[in-house]
Amino acid sequence: MSTALLTDRYELTMIDAALRDGTAARPCVFELFARRLPGARRFGVVAGTGRLLQELREFRFGDDELRYLRDHAVVSAETLAFLEGYRFSGTIRGYREGELYFPGSPILTIEGTFAEAVVLETLALSILNHDSAVATAAARMSIAAGDRPLAEMGSRRAGERSAVAAARAAYIAGFGATSNLEAGRTWGIPTMGTAAHSFTLLHETEEQAFRSQIDALGVDTTLLIDTYDIHEGVATAIRVAGPELGGVRVDSGDLPTVAAAVRTQLDELGATGTKITVTSDLDEFAIAALAASPVDSYGVGTSVVTGSGAPTAGMVYKLVARQDSAGGWVAVAKASADKGSMGGRKAAFRTLARGTATSELIVVSDGFEQVETAAEHPDARALQVTLVDHGETDASYEGVGGVAQAREHHAFVREELPITGLALSRSDPALPTVYEDA
């Protein structure tokens, strides 16, 4: 299925005008970055890169797409002919998926002609803005949860395809499972889930519902105990399943108080190994507030799939360098108030001191040449990798393997953060962004 029309009309009308005036083939460098971190958060998490690479493979204008553009007079016949043969033949370098980013981080650098690079703007932003927002929220929840497992349960609070993408992003950033089966099939994420309140309400009694679930799923299952009275629910659950019951789930009430009471009751009934899962509109702050409570795992829905108050990462896609009519390279940048950016091709490094990150170092070149090292910072870690090389995509960043690699990388880089970077309160970014000339 083509992804070519997952874009805005103005991308194609710009190409149309550039083909007419002869600038469409001018070599350019575009950059995807965030001017600031939404919600005054300490860091952001890059997510969606592997999805973008897969969608780029399908970025083709086939007969149906061209017919639509022609029938609606979107672009000229010359542009239709150009789009018919469109294949991205440029190079994309960027941060690895799962990497942390900060204001100004060159998350993606896209090199190619103006026409072939500008048309990727909407697709790149729609994927990375959504997935990075979810991953950033998920990372904060993972920090708050500590060693306690997290499950993503937000499919019903998002569009059907956004839900799959959100489950993927949350898994990369520290969640251990999802309720979404398509996310499990497509991305290799462990799935979980047992029963909802409707299953209990279906039966004449809570006990009948519990017996039915245990008959079907075994004693290791988790029983939902708050359909009616929680105290009675716990008693019924252990009476039916015995003290070997795998777990109980609480989805309502004052969770710290309820969790403590449920733990006490379970222990008194001999079910000392029965685990407690809590759900009920959790976000990173609610999870942090439960740190001292006898909770074994969390299920998070609405908050994680909507970015916990920041549904977009606020990333932008800007032209930062181009060739002039004489073939020389020129750094370019928007100068609008509050929306300014820095021109020039950039290389990014994370400076470290004894294993702890100290800054986001951005080395800026007025020209086109790639800056490969930060010579004055021998402990700096290079942040960019080649994702697409002259049109050839590195498949190692895609699919189930790419997700596993991104999850592992995120766990590694989060350990580099200074302790202040783990705080949930609003503040400045955990690392300053430092610019140096090449």
PDB file of C-alpha atoms in Angstrom, residues 40 93 115 143 189 229 254 329:
ATOM      1  CA  ALA A  40       9.364  21.242  30.333  1.00  0.00           C
ATOM      2  CA  ARG A  93      21.586   9.961   8.909  1.00  0.00           C
ATOM      3  CA  ALA A 115      12.266  17.755  -4.676  1.00  0.00           C
ATOM      4  CA  ILE A 143      11.539   5.528  35.602  1.00  0.00           C
ATOM      5  CA  ILE A 189       5.983  -7.395  21.689  1.00  0.00           C
ATOM      6  CA  ASP A 229     -16.918  -4.946  46.587  1.00  0.00           C
ATOM      7  CA  ASP A 254      -7.800   5.265  46.180  1.00  0.00           C
ATOM      8  CA  TRP A 329      27.184  25.356  -0.227  1.00  0.00           C
TER       9      TRP A 329
END
